[in-house]
Amino acid sequence: MVDTLLKVEHLNKAYGTKQVLHDINFSVTPGSVTVLLGPSGSGKSTLIRCLNGLEEFQSGQLSFEDQPIKPTPKTWQQLRQKIGMVFQSYDLFPNLTVIDNILLGPLKVQKRSKTEALKQATQLLKEVDLTDYADAFPRQLSGGQKQRIAIVRALALNPEFMLFDEVTASLDPEMVRGVLEVMLNLAKRKMTMLVVTHEMNFAQQIADNVLFLEDGAILEQTPGKQFFTQPQTDRAREFLDSMAF
Amino acid sequence: MAHSGINILFEGRNLTRLLGGLWISAKIAFIAIVLGILLGIILGMLRTLKNPLLRVILRLYLEFFRIVPTVVLLFLFYYILPQNFHINLNAEVVATLVFTLWVAAEMSDIVRSGLISVPRHQVDAGKAIGLTTPQLYRYVLLPQSIQLMIPATINLTTRVIKTTSLLLLISVMDVINVGQQIIEANNQHYQNGAFWIYGFIFILYFILCYPLSVWARYIERKEKLRNNG
Ligand SMILES: Nc1ncnc2c1ncn2[C@@H]1O[C@H](COP(=O)(O)OP(=O)(O)OP(=O)(O)O)[C@@H](O)[C@H]1O
Ligand SMILES: [Mg+2]
């Protein structure tokens, strides 16, 4: 097994002339959970989207499993089977049923056998308590249910790394718990994850490491336990206070 | 000899000839619509890709076929181009070609606006599970926009059918051309033959086009209800 699953070196990203990520450096060890925190507009979404090629960047080197990533569409298309992503707005495909949403990647991208993929999908649906919804359309589900399906859809490709961008931010409060529990279970099973969240209790519970981002720069990289009790920078302290934590 | 003008339709082989003419128009329209829609879908998809050169070329193609009147296009392809390039094309083939290129141009615009109306997030979600660009179009973007494209496509179809009435200008033996010949051949016996022949042709076109336009309106209304509901 490799020591670092993902390595980011000197990543810089600008929209037009506006620099939004400044010289980002960090790495992620296999089986760890990294929580990315920072005020609104600090560049969390932009950073996480760079990691599976949804955003282009001007300079920097990413490596996955010790292999440098050549940022071409073809490389990214291949890598996205190993790097799953879940979005704030779920983004299930409304034209497909739940099960077809889940099977699209395994069948069409990975060309796996229908029997095998279906067996795995059924198992995953069971784990998120949504077995009965396999043939429903997304519009028939609540936000929390949609988000759990979106997680299953990403997991169905057997990724080695999962990216979560504020996946509970659009949910009604009573739906949040169910989704967070799915993520806690993944962490227990040593899924490597990078998580952007505003749920501070959850962040503290799940984080092995915290990256604190402000104005597009990483101000602090600290082990989870330490960050929430003794942050190293005043800015992080103020941020935690502002989150009423 | 006193007789009703409507009988001009039943003299000799007149009715068969008229329906034969209609068949030619319908055949040209049908082939052009099928080929034009297929080509238009491909061109419409290409117009949503990032390549700027391709976009400009396809945009010019659309504008050309939209701005130049169909009559001029027919003349251009039937009389002018063959003369300059020394090729001899059958009038029906030219008509099918012109109509196909015209349908493809209009269709590319319908497809493009349907595709770009799919939310950006759907593209991200599709890419994130590793879909290739063709797969993204095939499984996500086209299925989600096809509902929006159907009414405009049906309306285009009725426009094509109506415009086949220009085919006589390049001497295709279409229904109008046959009708004129019948009127001329019978103007001794039937002074008001034109009334009956053109009236009949009007009914034929109406029967072809009206159900289509009702269908288009029905789908449009259903789509509106669905969006409100
Ligand atoms: N497509 C874009 N074009 C131009 N600027 C953008 C674009 N997307 C984001 N930005 C800018 O980049 C900066 C970082 O945005 P980003 O969405 O990554 O922040 P964030 O930390 O995810 O914020 P939030 O917590 O509100 O989600 C912001 O200043 C934003 O205005
Ligand atoms: Mg964000």
Coordinates of C-alpha atoms and ligand atoms in Angstrom, one line a residue:
Chain A
M1 CA 0.0 0.0 0.0
V2 CA 1.2 3.5 -0.8
D3 CA 1.8 6.0 2.0
T4 CA 0.1 8.9 0.3
L5 CA -3.0 8.4 -1.7
L6 CA -3.2 11.9 -3.0
K7 CA -0.5 14.6 -3.0
V8 CA -1.1 18.2 -4.0
E9 CA 2.0 20.4 -4.7
H10 CA 2.0 24.1 -5.4
L11 CA -1.5 24.2 -6.8
N12 CA -2.5 27.6 -8.1
K13 CA -5.9 28.5 -9.6
A14 CA -7.4 31.7 -10.9
Y15 CA -10.7 32.6 -12.5
G16 CA -9.6 35.2 -15.0
T17 CA -7.4 37.5 -13.2
K18 CA -8.8 36.6 -9.8
Q19 CA -6.5 34.2 -7.9
V20 CA -8.6 31.9 -5.8
L21 CA -6.1 29.2 -4.7
H22 CA -2.6 30.2 -3.6
D23 CA 0.2 27.6 -3.6
I24 CA -1.8 24.8 -2.0
N25 CA 0.3 21.9 -0.6
F26 CA -1.0 18.8 1.3
S27 CA -1.3 15.1 1.1
V28 CA -3.8 12.5 2.1
T29 CA -2.9 9.2 3.6
P30 CA -4.9 6.1 2.8
G31 CA -7.8 5.4 5.2
S32 CA -7.7 8.9 6.6
V33 CA -10.4 11.5 6.8
T34 CA -9.4 15.1 6.0
V35 CA -11.9 17.8 6.8
L36 CA -11.6 21.1 4.8
L37 CA -12.8 24.1 6.7
G38 CA -12.9 27.8 6.0
P39 CA -15.2 30.8 5.6
S40 CA -17.6 31.1 2.7
G41 CA -15.7 32.1 -0.5
S42 CA -12.4 30.8 0.8
G43 CA -12.1 28.4 -2.1
K44 CA -13.1 25.0 -0.6
S45 CA -15.4 24.0 -3.5
T46 CA -12.8 25.2 -6.0
L47 CA -10.1 23.1 -4.4
I48 CA -12.1 20.0 -4.0
R49 CA -13.2 20.3 -7.7
C50 CA -9.6 20.6 -8.8
L51 CA -9.0 17.2 -7.2
N52 CA -11.2 15.3 -9.7
G53 CA -10.6 17.5 -12.7
L54 CA -13.9 19.4 -12.7
E55 CA -11.9 22.6 -12.5
E56 CA -8.8 23.3 -14.5
F57 CA -5.9 25.0 -12.7
Q58 CA -3.0 27.1 -13.9
S59 CA -0.1 25.4 -12.2
G60 CA 0.8 22.7 -9.6
Q61 CA 1.2 19.0 -9.5
L62 CA -1.3 16.4 -8.3
S63 CA -0.3 12.8 -7.7
F64 CA -2.6 9.8 -7.1
E65 CA -1.1 6.6 -5.6
D66 CA 2.4 8.1 -6.2
Q67 CA 1.6 8.6 -9.9
P68 CA 1.8 12.2 -11.2
I69 CA -1.5 13.1 -12.8
K70 CA -1.3 14.5 -16.3
P71 CA -4.3 16.8 -16.4
T72 CA -5.9 15.7 -19.7
P73 CA -9.6 14.9 -20.2
K74 CA -8.7 11.2 -20.8
T75 CA -6.7 10.9 -17.5
W76 CA -9.4 12.5 -15.5
Q77 CA -12.1 10.4 -17.0
Q78 CA -10.1 7.3 -15.9
L79 CA -9.3 8.7 -12.5
R80 CA -12.8 9.6 -11.6
Q81 CA -13.6 5.9 -11.3
K82 CA -11.2 5.9 -8.4
I83 CA -12.1 9.4 -7.0
G84 CA -15.8 9.6 -6.2
M85 CA -17.6 12.9 -5.6
V86 CA -20.8 13.9 -3.9
F87 CA -22.3 17.4 -4.3
Q88 CA -24.4 19.8 -2.2
S89 CA -27.3 19.6 -4.6
Y90 CA -27.3 15.8 -5.0
D91 CA -27.6 16.0 -8.8
L92 CA -29.2 12.6 -9.4
F93 CA -30.2 12.1 -13.0
P94 CA -33.9 12.9 -13.1
N95 CA -34.5 10.9 -16.2
L96 CA -33.3 7.6 -14.6
T97 CA -34.7 5.5 -11.7
V98 CA -32.7 5.2 -8.5
I99 CA -31.2 1.9 -9.5
D100 CA -30.3 3.1 -13.0
N101 CA -28.7 6.2 -11.5
I102 CA -26.5 3.8 -9.4
L103 CA -25.8 1.3 -12.2
L104 CA -24.9 3.8 -15.0
G105 CA -21.3 4.1 -13.9
P106 CA -20.6 0.4 -13.2
L107 CA -22.3 -0.8 -16.4
K108 CA -21.4 1.9 -19.0
V109 CA -18.1 3.2 -17.6
Q110 CA -16.7 0.2 -16.0
K111 CA -18.5 -2.3 -18.3
R112 CA -19.1 -4.7 -15.4
S113 CA -21.6 -7.5 -15.6
K114 CA -25.2 -6.6 -14.8
T115 CA -25.7 -9.4 -12.3
E116 CA -22.6 -8.5 -10.3
A117 CA -23.2 -4.7 -10.4
L118 CA -26.9 -5.2 -9.4
K119 CA -25.9 -7.4 -6.5
Q120 CA -23.5 -4.7 -5.2
A121 CA -26.0 -1.9 -5.8
T122 CA -28.7 -3.8 -3.8
Q123 CA -26.3 -4.3 -1.0
L124 CA -25.4 -0.6 -0.9
L125 CA -29.1 0.4 -1.0
K126 CA -29.7 -1.9 2.0
E127 CA -26.8 -0.2 3.9
V128 CA -28.4 3.2 3.4
D129 CA -31.9 1.9 4.2
L130 CA -33.4 2.6 0.8
T131 CA -34.0 -0.9 -0.6
D132 CA -37.6 -0.1 -1.3
Y133 CA -36.8 2.9 -3.5
A134 CA -34.8 1.1 -6.2
D135 CA -37.4 1.7 -8.9
A136 CA -38.5 5.2 -7.8
F137 CA -37.5 8.3 -9.7
P138 CA -35.4 10.9 -7.9
R139 CA -38.4 13.4 -7.8
Q140 CA -40.2 11.0 -5.5
L141 CA -37.5 11.1 -2.8
S142 CA -36.8 13.5 0.0
G143 CA -33.6 15.5 0.0
G144 CA -32.0 13.2 2.6
Q145 CA -32.9 10.2 0.6
K146 CA -31.6 11.7 -2.6
Q147 CA -28.3 12.5 -1.0
R148 CA -27.9 9.0 0.3
I149 CA -28.5 7.7 -3.2
A150 CA -26.0 10.1 -4.5
I151 CA -23.4 8.6 -2.1
V152 CA -24.3 5.1 -3.2
R153 CA -24.0 6.1 -6.8
A154 CA -20.4 7.2 -6.2
L155 CA -19.6 4.2 -4.1
A156 CA -20.9 1.8 -6.8
L157 CA -17.7 2.4 -8.8
N158 CA -15.6 1.1 -5.9
P159 CA -13.6 4.3 -5.5
E160 CA -10.5 4.6 -3.4
F161 CA -11.1 8.2 -2.4
M162 CA -14.3 10.1 -1.8
L163 CA -14.8 13.9 -2.0
F164 CA -17.8 15.4 -0.2
D165 CA -18.7 19.1 -0.8
E166 CA -21.1 20.3 1.9
V167 CA -23.4 17.4 1.2
T168 CA -25.8 18.3 4.1
A169 CA -26.0 22.0 3.4
S170 CA -29.2 21.9 1.4
L171 CA -31.0 19.4 3.7
D172 CA -33.7 20.0 6.3
P173 CA -32.2 19.6 9.8
E174 CA -34.0 16.3 10.4
M175 CA -32.5 14.8 7.3
V176 CA -28.9 15.7 8.1
R177 CA -28.3 13.0 10.7
G178 CA -29.0 10.1 8.3
V179 CA -26.5 11.4 5.7
L180 CA -23.8 12.1 8.3
E181 CA -24.2 8.5 9.7
V182 CA -23.6 7.1 6.2
M183 CA -20.3 9.0 6.1
L184 CA -19.3 8.0 9.6
N185 CA -19.8 4.4 8.7
L186 CA -17.6 4.9 5.6
A187 CA -14.9 6.4 7.8
K188 CA -15.2 3.4 10.2
R189 CA -14.5 1.1 7.2
K190 CA -11.4 3.1 6.4
M191 CA -12.6 4.8 3.3
T192 CA -10.2 7.7 2.5
M193 CA -12.3 10.9 2.4
L194 CA -11.9 14.6 2.0
V195 CA -14.9 16.4 3.5
V196 CA -16.1 20.0 3.2
T197 CA -18.7 20.7 5.9
H198 CA -20.2 23.3 8.2
E199 CA -21.4 20.7 10.7
M200 CA -18.7 21.3 13.4
N201 CA -19.7 18.5 15.7
F202 CA -19.5 16.1 12.9
A203 CA -16.2 17.5 11.7
Q204 CA -14.7 17.0 15.1
Q205 CA -16.0 13.5 15.3
I206 CA -14.8 12.4 11.9
A207 CA -11.6 14.4 11.2
D208 CA -8.2 12.8 11.3
N209 CA -6.8 16.0 9.8
V210 CA -8.1 19.5 9.3
L211 CA -7.1 21.8 6.5
F212 CA -8.1 25.4 7.3
L213 CA -8.5 27.5 4.2
E214 CA -8.8 31.3 4.0
D215 CA -8.7 33.5 1.0
G216 CA -7.5 30.6 -1.1
A217 CA -4.5 29.7 1.1
I218 CA -4.1 26.9 3.6
L219 CA -3.5 28.7 6.9
E220 CA -3.4 25.6 9.0
Q221 CA -2.9 21.8 8.7
T222 CA -3.5 20.2 12.1
P223 CA -4.6 16.8 13.4
G224 CA -8.4 16.8 14.0
K225 CA -8.2 16.4 17.8
Q226 CA -5.9 19.4 18.2
F227 CA -7.6 21.7 15.7
F228 CA -10.9 21.9 17.6
T229 CA -9.4 22.4 21.0
Q230 CA -6.1 24.3 20.3
P231 CA -6.1 25.8 16.8
Q232 CA -2.6 27.2 15.9
T233 CA -3.8 30.5 14.3
D234 CA -6.0 33.3 15.6
R235 CA -7.9 33.2 12.3
A236 CA -8.9 29.5 12.9
R237 CA -9.8 30.4 16.5
E238 CA -12.1 33.2 15.3
F239 CA -13.6 30.9 12.7
L240 CA -14.4 28.3 15.3
D241 CA -15.9 31.0 17.5
S242 CA -18.0 32.3 14.6
M243 CA -19.4 28.8 14.1
A244 CA -20.4 28.9 17.8
F245 CA -18.3 25.9 18.4
Chain B
M1 CA -72.6 20.3 -71.3
A2 CA -73.5 21.1 -67.7
H3 CA -71.3 19.6 -65.2
S4 CA -70.1 20.3 -61.7
G5 CA -66.5 21.6 -61.5
I6 CA -65.5 19.0 -58.9
N7 CA -65.6 16.3 -61.6
I8 CA -62.3 17.6 -62.8
L9 CA -60.8 15.6 -60.0
F10 CA -62.2 12.4 -61.3
E11 CA -61.5 12.9 -65.0
G12 CA -59.2 10.2 -66.4
R13 CA -56.3 9.6 -64.1
N14 CA -56.3 13.0 -62.5
L15 CA -56.9 11.9 -59.0
T16 CA -54.2 9.2 -59.2
R17 CA -51.8 11.8 -60.7
L18 CA -52.5 14.3 -57.9
L19 CA -52.0 11.7 -55.2
G20 CA -48.9 10.6 -57.0
G21 CA -47.6 14.1 -56.9
L22 CA -48.4 14.4 -53.2
W23 CA -46.5 11.1 -52.7
I24 CA -43.4 12.6 -54.3
S25 CA -43.6 15.7 -52.1
A26 CA -44.3 13.6 -49.0
K27 CA -41.4 11.2 -49.8
I28 CA -38.9 14.1 -50.3
A29 CA -40.2 15.7 -47.1
F30 CA -40.0 12.5 -45.2
I31 CA -36.4 11.6 -46.2
A32 CA -35.2 15.1 -45.6
I33 CA -36.8 15.2 -42.2
V34 CA -35.4 11.9 -41.1
L35 CA -31.8 12.6 -42.4
G36 CA -32.0 16.2 -41.4
I37 CA -33.0 15.4 -37.8
L38 CA -30.2 12.9 -37.4
L39 CA -27.6 15.2 -38.9
G40 CA -29.0 18.1 -36.9
I41 CA -28.7 16.2 -33.6
I42 CA -25.0 15.6 -34.3
L43 CA -24.4 19.2 -35.4
G44 CA -26.4 20.5 -32.4
M45 CA -24.2 18.4 -30.0
L46 CA -21.0 19.7 -31.7
R47 CA -22.2 23.2 -31.3
T48 CA -22.3 22.7 -27.5
L49 CA -18.6 21.6 -27.4
K50 CA -15.9 24.0 -26.5
N51 CA -14.1 24.1 -29.8
P52 CA -14.5 27.8 -31.0
L53 CA -13.7 27.2 -34.7
L54 CA -16.3 24.4 -35.0
R55 CA -18.8 26.7 -33.3
V56 CA -18.2 29.5 -35.8
I57 CA -18.4 27.3 -38.8
L58 CA -21.7 25.6 -37.7
R59 CA -23.1 29.0 -36.7
L60 CA -22.4 30.3 -40.2
Y61 CA -24.0 27.2 -41.7
L62 CA -27.1 27.7 -39.7
E63 CA -27.4 31.4 -40.6
F64 CA -26.8 30.7 -44.3
F65 CA -29.7 28.2 -44.5
R66 CA -31.9 30.5 -42.3
I67 CA -31.3 33.7 -44.2
V68 CA -31.3 32.5 -47.8
P69 CA -34.9 31.8 -48.9
T70 CA -35.6 28.2 -49.8
V71 CA -36.5 29.1 -53.4
V72 CA -33.0 30.6 -53.8
L73 CA -31.4 27.5 -52.3
L74 CA -33.3 25.3 -54.7
F75 CA -32.3 27.4 -57.7
L76 CA -28.7 27.5 -56.4
F77 CA -28.4 23.8 -56.1
Y78 CA -30.4 22.9 -59.2
Y79 CA -29.3 25.4 -61.8
I80 CA -26.3 27.3 -60.7
L81 CA -24.0 24.8 -58.9
P82 CA -24.4 22.0 -61.5
Q83 CA -23.5 24.5 -64.3
N84 CA -20.4 25.7 -62.6
F85 CA -19.2 22.2 -61.5
H86 CA -20.5 20.3 -64.5
I87 CA -22.5 17.8 -62.5
N88 CA -26.0 16.8 -63.4
L89 CA -28.4 16.0 -60.6
N90 CA -31.9 14.8 -60.7
A91 CA -34.4 17.4 -59.4
E92 CA -35.7 15.1 -56.7
V93 CA -32.2 14.4 -55.4
V94 CA -31.5 18.1 -55.4
A95 CA -34.7 18.8 -53.5
T96 CA -34.0 16.1 -51.0
L97 CA -30.5 17.5 -50.5
V98 CA -31.5 21.1 -50.0
F99 CA -34.3 20.2 -47.6
T100 CA -32.0 17.8 -45.6
L101 CA -29.4 20.5 -45.2
W102 CA -32.1 23.1 -44.2
V103 CA -33.7 20.7 -41.7
A104 CA -30.2 19.9 -40.3
A105 CA -29.4 23.6 -39.8
E106 CA -32.7 24.4 -38.0
M107 CA -32.5 21.2 -36.0
S108 CA -29.0 21.9 -34.8
D109 CA -30.4 25.1 -33.2
I110 CA -33.3 23.3 -31.6
V111 CA -30.9 20.6 -30.2
R112 CA -28.3 23.1 -29.0
S113 CA -30.8 25.2 -27.1
G114 CA -32.3 22.1 -25.6
L115 CA -28.9 20.8 -24.5
I116 CA -27.7 24.1 -22.9
S117 CA -30.9 24.3 -20.9
V118 CA -29.9 21.2 -18.9
P119 CA -28.4 22.5 -15.6
R120 CA -24.6 22.7 -15.4
H121 CA -24.6 20.4 -12.3
Q122 CA -25.9 17.5 -14.3
V123 CA -22.7 17.7 -16.4
D124 CA -20.5 17.7 -13.3
A125 CA -22.5 14.8 -11.8
G126 CA -22.1 12.8 -15.1
K127 CA -18.4 13.5 -15.3
A128 CA -17.9 12.6 -11.7
I129 CA -19.0 9.0 -12.3
G130 CA -16.5 8.8 -15.1
L131 CA -18.9 9.2 -18.1
T132 CA -17.1 10.0 -21.3
T133 CA -18.3 12.9 -23.3
P134 CA -20.4 10.8 -25.7
Q135 CA -21.9 8.9 -22.8
L136 CA -22.7 12.1 -21.1
Y137 CA -24.8 13.2 -24.1
R138 CA -26.3 9.8 -24.6
Y139 CA -27.4 9.0 -21.1
V140 CA -27.8 12.4 -19.4
L141 CA -28.1 15.5 -21.6
L142 CA -30.1 14.2 -24.6
P143 CA -32.7 12.3 -22.5
Q144 CA -33.2 15.4 -20.3
S145 CA -33.7 17.8 -23.2
I146 CA -35.6 15.8 -25.7
Q147 CA -39.0 16.8 -24.2
L148 CA -38.1 20.4 -24.9
M149 CA -37.1 19.7 -28.4
I150 CA -40.2 17.8 -29.6
P151 CA -42.6 20.7 -30.2
A152 CA -40.1 22.8 -32.1
T153 CA -39.2 19.7 -34.2
I154 CA -42.8 19.0 -35.1
N155 CA -43.3 22.6 -36.1
L156 CA -40.2 22.4 -38.2
T157 CA -41.7 19.3 -39.8
T158 CA -44.9 21.1 -40.8
R159 CA -42.8 23.9 -42.3
V160 CA -40.9 21.4 -44.4
I161 CA -44.1 19.8 -45.7
K162 CA -45.6 23.2 -46.6
T163 CA -42.4 24.3 -48.3
T164 CA -42.4 21.3 -50.6
S165 CA -44.9 23.3 -52.5
L166 CA -41.9 25.1 -54.0
L167 CA -40.6 22.0 -55.7
L168 CA -42.3 22.7 -59.0
L169 CA -39.9 25.6 -59.4
I170 CA -37.2 23.1 -60.1
S171 CA -39.6 21.0 -62.1
V172 CA -40.1 18.1 -59.7
M173 CA -43.4 16.5 -60.5
D174 CA -44.9 17.3 -57.2
V175 CA -48.6 17.8 -56.4
I176 CA -48.6 21.5 -57.4
N177 CA -46.9 20.8 -60.6
V178 CA -49.3 18.0 -61.5
G179 CA -52.2 20.2 -60.4
Q180 CA -51.1 23.0 -62.8
Q181 CA -50.8 20.6 -65.7
I182 CA -54.3 19.3 -65.0
I183 CA -55.7 22.8 -64.9
E184 CA -54.1 23.7 -68.2
A185 CA -55.1 20.6 -69.9
N186 CA -58.7 21.0 -68.8
N187 CA -59.3 24.7 -69.1
Q188 CA -61.7 24.2 -72.1
H189 CA -64.1 22.0 -70.1
Y190 CA -63.5 23.3 -66.6
Q191 CA -63.2 27.1 -66.4
N192 CA -63.0 27.0 -62.6
G193 CA -60.8 24.0 -62.5
A194 CA -58.1 26.0 -60.7
F195 CA -60.5 26.5 -57.8
W196 CA -61.2 22.7 -57.4
I197 CA -57.6 21.6 -58.0
Y198 CA -56.1 24.1 -55.6
G199 CA -58.9 23.5 -53.1
F200 CA -58.1 19.8 -53.2
I201 CA -54.4 20.4 -52.8
F202 CA -55.2 22.8 -49.8
I203 CA -57.1 20.0 -48.2
L204 CA -54.3 17.5 -48.8
Y205 CA -51.7 19.8 -47.1
F206 CA -54.1 20.5 -44.3
I207 CA -54.6 16.8 -43.6
L208 CA -50.9 16.3 -43.5
C209 CA -50.0 19.4 -41.4
Y210 CA -52.9 20.0 -39.0
P211 CA -52.6 16.9 -36.9
L212 CA -48.9 17.7 -36.5
S213 CA -49.5 21.2 -35.2
V214 CA -52.2 20.0 -32.8
W215 CA -49.8 17.4 -31.5
A216 CA -47.1 20.0 -31.0
R217 CA -49.4 22.3 -29.1
Y218 CA -50.6 19.4 -27.0
I219 CA -47.0 18.4 -26.0
E220 CA -46.1 22.0 -25.3
R221 CA -49.1 22.4 -23.0
K222 CA -48.3 19.2 -21.2
E223 CA -44.7 20.3 -20.7
K224 CA -45.8 23.6 -19.2
L225 CA -48.1 21.8 -16.8
R226 CA -45.4 19.5 -15.8
N227 CA -43.0 22.4 -15.1
N228 CA -45.6 24.2 -13.0
G229 CA -46.6 21.1 -11.2
Ligands
LIG1 N1 -17.0 30.1 -11.9 C1 -16.5 31.1 -11.2 N2 -16.0 32.2 -11.8 C2 -15.5 33.2 -11.1 N3 -15.2 33.2 -9.8 C3 -15.6 32.1 -9.1 C4 -16.2 31.0 -9.7 N4 -16.5 30.0 -8.8 C5 -16.1 30.5 -7.7 N5 -15.5 31.8 -7.8 C6 -14.9 32.6 -6.8 O1 -13.8 31.8 -6.2 C7 -13.8 32.0 -4.8 C8 -13.9 30.7 -4.1 O2 -15.2 30.1 -4.3 P1 -15.6 28.7 -3.7 O3 -16.9 28.4 -4.2 O4 -14.5 27.7 -4.0 O5 -15.7 29.0 -2.1 P2 -16.2 28.1 -1.0 O6 -15.2 28.1 0.1 O7 -16.6 26.8 -1.5 O8 -17.5 28.9 -0.4 P3 -18.8 28.4 0.2 O9 -18.5 28.0 1.6 O10 -19.8 29.5 0.1 O11 -19.3 27.2 -0.6 C9 -15.0 32.9 -4.4 O12 -14.4 34.2 -4.3 C10 -15.9 32.9 -5.6 O13 -16.5 34.1 -5.8
MG2 MG -18.5 25.8 -1.7

